[in-house]
mmCIF file of C-alpha atoms and ligand atoms in Angstrom:
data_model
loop_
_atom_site.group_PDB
_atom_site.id
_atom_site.type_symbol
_atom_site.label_atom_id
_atom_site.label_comp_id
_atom_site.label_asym_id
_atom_site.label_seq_id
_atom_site.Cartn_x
_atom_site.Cartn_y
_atom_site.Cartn_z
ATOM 1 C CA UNK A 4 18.346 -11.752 -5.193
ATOM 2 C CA UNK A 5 15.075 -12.783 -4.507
ATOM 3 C CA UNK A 6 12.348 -13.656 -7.385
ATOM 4 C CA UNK A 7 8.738 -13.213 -6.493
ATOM 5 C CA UNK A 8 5.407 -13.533 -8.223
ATOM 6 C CA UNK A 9 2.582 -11.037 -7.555
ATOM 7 C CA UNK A 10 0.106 -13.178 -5.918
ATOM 8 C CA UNK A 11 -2.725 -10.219 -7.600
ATOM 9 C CA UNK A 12 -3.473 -7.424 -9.327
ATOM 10 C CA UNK A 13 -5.637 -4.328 -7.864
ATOM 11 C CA UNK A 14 -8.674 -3.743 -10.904
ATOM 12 C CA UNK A 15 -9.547 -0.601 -10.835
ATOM 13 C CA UNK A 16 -9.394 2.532 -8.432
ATOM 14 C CA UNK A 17 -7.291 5.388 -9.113
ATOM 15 C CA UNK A 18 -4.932 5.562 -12.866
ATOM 16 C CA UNK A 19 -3.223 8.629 -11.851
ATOM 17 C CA UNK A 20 -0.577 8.737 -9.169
ATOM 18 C CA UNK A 21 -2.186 11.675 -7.163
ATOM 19 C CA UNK A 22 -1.032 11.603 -3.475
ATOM 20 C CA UNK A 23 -4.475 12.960 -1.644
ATOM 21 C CA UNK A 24 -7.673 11.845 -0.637
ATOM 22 C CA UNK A 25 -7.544 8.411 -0.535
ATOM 23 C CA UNK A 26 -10.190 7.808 1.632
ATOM 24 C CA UNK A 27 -12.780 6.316 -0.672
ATOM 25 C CA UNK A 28 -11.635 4.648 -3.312
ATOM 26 C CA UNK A 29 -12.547 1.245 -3.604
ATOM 27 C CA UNK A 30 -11.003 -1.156 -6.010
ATOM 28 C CA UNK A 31 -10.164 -4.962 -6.181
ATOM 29 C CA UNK A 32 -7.787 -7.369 -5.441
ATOM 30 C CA UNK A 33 -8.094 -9.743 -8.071
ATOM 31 C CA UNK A 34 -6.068 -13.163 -7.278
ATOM 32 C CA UNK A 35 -3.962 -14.565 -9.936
ATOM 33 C CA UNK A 36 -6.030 -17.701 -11.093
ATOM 34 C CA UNK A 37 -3.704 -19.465 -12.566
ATOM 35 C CA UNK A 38 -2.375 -20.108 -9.482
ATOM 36 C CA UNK A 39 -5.263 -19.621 -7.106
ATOM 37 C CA UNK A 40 -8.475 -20.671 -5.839
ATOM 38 C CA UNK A 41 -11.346 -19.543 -3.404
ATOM 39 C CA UNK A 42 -9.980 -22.081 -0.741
ATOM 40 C CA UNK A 43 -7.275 -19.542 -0.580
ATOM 41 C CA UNK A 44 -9.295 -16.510 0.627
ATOM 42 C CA UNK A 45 -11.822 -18.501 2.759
ATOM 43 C CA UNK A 46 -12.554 -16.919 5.902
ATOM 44 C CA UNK A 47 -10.562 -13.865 4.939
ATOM 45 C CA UNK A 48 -14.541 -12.335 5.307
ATOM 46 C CA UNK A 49 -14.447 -12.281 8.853
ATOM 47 C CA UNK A 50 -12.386 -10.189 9.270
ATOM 48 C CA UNK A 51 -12.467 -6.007 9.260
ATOM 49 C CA UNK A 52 -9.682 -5.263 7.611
ATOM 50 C CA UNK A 53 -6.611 -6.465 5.291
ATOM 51 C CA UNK A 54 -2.848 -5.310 4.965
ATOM 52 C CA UNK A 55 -1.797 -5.529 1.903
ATOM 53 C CA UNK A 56 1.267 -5.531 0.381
ATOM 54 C CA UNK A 57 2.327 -4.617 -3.278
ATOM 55 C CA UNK A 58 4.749 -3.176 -5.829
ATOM 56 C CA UNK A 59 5.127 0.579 -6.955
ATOM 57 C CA UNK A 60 5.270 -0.911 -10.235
ATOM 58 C CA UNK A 61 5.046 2.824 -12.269
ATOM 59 C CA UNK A 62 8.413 3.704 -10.036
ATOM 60 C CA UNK A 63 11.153 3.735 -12.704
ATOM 61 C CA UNK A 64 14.737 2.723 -11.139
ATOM 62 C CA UNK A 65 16.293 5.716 -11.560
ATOM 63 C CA UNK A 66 13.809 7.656 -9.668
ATOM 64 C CA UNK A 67 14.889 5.362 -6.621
ATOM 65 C CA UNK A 68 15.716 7.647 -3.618
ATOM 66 C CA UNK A 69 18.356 5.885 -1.484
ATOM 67 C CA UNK A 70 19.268 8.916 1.311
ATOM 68 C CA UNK A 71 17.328 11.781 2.585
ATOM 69 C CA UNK A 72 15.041 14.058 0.819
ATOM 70 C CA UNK A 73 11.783 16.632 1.806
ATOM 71 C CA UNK A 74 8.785 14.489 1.824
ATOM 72 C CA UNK A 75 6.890 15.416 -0.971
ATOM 73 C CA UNK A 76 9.977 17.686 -2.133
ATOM 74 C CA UNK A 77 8.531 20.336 0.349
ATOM 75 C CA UNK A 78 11.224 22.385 1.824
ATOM 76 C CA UNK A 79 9.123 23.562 4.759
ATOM 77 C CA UNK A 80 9.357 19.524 6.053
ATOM 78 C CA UNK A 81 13.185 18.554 7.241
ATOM 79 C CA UNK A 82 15.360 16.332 5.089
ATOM 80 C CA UNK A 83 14.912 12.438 6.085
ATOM 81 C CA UNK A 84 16.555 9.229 4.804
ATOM 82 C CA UNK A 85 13.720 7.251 2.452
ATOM 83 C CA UNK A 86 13.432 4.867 5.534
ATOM 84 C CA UNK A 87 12.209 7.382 7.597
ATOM 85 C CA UNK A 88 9.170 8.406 5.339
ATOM 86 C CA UNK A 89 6.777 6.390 3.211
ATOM 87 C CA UNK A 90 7.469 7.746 0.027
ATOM 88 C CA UNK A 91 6.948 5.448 -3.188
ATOM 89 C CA UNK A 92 10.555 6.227 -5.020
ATOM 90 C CA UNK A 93 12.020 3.939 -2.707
ATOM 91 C CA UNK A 94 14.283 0.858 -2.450
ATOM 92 C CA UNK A 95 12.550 -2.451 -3.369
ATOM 93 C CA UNK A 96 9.329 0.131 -4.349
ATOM 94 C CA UNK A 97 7.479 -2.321 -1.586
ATOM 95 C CA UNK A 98 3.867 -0.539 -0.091
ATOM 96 C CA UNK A 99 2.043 -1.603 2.793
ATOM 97 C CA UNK A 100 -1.418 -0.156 3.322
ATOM 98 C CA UNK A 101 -3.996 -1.361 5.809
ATOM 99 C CA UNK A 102 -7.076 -1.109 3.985
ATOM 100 C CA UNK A 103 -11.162 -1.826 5.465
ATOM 101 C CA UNK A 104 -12.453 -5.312 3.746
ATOM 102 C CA UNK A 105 -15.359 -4.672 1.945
ATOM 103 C CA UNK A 106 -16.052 -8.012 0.674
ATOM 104 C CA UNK A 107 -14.616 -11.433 -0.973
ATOM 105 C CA UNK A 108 -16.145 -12.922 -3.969
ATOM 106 C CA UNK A 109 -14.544 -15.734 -5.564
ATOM 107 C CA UNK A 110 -11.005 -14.920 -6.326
ATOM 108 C CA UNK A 111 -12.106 -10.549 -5.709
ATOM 109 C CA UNK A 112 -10.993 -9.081 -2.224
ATOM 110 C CA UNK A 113 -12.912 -5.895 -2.231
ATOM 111 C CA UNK A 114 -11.741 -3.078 -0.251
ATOM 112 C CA UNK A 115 -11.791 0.972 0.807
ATOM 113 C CA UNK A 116 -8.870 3.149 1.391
ATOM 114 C CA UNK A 117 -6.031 1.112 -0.851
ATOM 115 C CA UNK A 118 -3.704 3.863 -1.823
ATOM 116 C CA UNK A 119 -2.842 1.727 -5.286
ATOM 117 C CA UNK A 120 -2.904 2.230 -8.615
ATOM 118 C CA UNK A 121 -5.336 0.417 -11.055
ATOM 119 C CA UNK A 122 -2.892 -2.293 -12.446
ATOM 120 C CA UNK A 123 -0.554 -2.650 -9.394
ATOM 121 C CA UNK A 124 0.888 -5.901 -8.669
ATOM 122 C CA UNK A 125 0.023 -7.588 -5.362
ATOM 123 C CA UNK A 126 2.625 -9.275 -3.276
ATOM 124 C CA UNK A 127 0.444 -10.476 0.007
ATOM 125 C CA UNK A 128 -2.812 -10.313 1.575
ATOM 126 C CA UNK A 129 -2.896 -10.863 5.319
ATOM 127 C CA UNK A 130 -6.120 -10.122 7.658
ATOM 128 C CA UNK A 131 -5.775 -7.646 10.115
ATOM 129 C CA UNK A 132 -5.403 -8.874 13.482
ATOM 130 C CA UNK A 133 -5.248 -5.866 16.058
ATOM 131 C CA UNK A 134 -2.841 -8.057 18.056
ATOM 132 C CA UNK A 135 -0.464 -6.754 15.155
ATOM 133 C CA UNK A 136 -0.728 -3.145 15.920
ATOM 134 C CA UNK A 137 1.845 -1.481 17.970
ATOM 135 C CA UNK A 138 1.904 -2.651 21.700
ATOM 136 C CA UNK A 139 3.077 0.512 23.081
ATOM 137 C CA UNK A 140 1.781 4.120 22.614
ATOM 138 C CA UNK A 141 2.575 5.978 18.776
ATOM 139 C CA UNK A 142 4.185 9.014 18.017
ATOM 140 C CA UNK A 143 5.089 10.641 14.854
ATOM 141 C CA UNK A 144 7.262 13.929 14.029
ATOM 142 C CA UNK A 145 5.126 16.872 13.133
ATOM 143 C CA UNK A 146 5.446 17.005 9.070
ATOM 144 C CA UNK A 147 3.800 14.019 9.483
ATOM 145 C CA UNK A 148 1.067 14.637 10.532
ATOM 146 C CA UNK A 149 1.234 17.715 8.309
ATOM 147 C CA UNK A 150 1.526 15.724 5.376
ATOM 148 C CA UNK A 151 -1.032 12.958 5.929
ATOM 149 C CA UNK A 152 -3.624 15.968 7.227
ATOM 150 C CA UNK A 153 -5.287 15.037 3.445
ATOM 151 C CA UNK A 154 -4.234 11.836 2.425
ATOM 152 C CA UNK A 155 -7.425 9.839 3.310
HETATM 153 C C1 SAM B 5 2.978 7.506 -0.530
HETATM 154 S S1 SAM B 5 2.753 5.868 -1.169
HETATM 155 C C2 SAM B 5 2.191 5.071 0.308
HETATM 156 C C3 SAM B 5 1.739 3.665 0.052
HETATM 157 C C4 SAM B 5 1.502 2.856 1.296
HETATM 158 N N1 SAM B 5 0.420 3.370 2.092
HETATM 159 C C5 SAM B 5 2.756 2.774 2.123
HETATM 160 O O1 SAM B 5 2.827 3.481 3.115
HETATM 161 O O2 SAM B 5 3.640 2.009 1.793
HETATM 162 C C6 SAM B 5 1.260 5.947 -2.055
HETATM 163 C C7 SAM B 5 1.350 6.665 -3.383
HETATM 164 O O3 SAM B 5 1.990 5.822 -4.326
HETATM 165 C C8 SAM B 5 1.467 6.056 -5.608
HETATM 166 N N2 SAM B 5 1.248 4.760 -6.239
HETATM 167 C C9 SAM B 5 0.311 3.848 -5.948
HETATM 168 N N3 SAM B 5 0.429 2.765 -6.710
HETATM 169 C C10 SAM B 5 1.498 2.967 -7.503
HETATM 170 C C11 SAM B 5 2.149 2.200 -8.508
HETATM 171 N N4 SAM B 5 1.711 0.998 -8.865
HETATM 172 N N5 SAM B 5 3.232 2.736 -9.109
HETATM 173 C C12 SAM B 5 3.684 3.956 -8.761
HETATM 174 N N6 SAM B 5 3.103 4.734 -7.832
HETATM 175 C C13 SAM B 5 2.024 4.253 -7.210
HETATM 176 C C14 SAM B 5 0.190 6.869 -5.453
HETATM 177 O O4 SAM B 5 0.371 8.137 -6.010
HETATM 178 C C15 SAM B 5 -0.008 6.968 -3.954
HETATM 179 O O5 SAM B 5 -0.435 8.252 -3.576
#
């Protein structure tokens, strides 16, 4: 068991869970401030981009996936095990979206392209460093690609 405490909450942006054109919403990270101040975001605006990390909070338990399913429930895409696809109905309901920084104000983190409900709890914030990103050369199976032809 492990307890955490959102750190945030994303104000704003999309109330419907839609699974398309993400692209340009914008919304904000707004930091808890009971707990927080500025000094925890400074220098955060130097940087490009954020990966953030949050909770599919509108996910109810017993729409948890544990084995394989067709992304999206599309039978034209093969069958594979929730940790082979990104889908929200998933263990822990954990998301991880890299997201372009717009701007920080005071406890806001401003960005583009956060594929999160208005409301959704926040677990971290980390800059994005492109010493992160994969070392070695992607690749993806083709419903992939298929499916994320529209998300952004
Ligand atoms: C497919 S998941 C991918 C999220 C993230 N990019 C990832 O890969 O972990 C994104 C979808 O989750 C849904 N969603 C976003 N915030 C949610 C929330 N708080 N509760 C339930 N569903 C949510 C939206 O419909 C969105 O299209």
């Amino acid at each position: 068991m492990i307890t955490m405490f959102p750190i945030a909450s994303v104000v704003g942006g999309r109330r419907d869970p839609i699974d398309d054109d993400w692209g340009d919403e914008t919304a904000t990270i707004r930091l808890d401030k009971a707990r927080f101040t500025p000094e925890s975001l400074r220098g955060l605006d130097e940087f490009s981009h954020v990966e953030v990390v949050f909770v599919f909070n509108q996910v109810r338990q017993n729409e948890i996936t544990l084995d394989a399913r067709h992304p999206r429930g599309n039978p034209a895409w093969p069958k594979v095990g929730i940790f082979a696809q990104r889908a929200k109905a998933r263990p822990n309901r954990i998301g991880l979206t890299t997201c372009e920084l717009i701007g920080v104000d005071g406890l806001d983190v401003v960005v583009r392209g956060l594929d999160a409900l208005d409301g959704t709890p926040v677990l971290d914030v980390k800059p994005y460093m492109a010493e992160f990103a994969p070392r070695t050369p992607t690749t993806q199976p083709q419903w992939a690609t298929e499916l994320m032809a529209g998300y952004w």
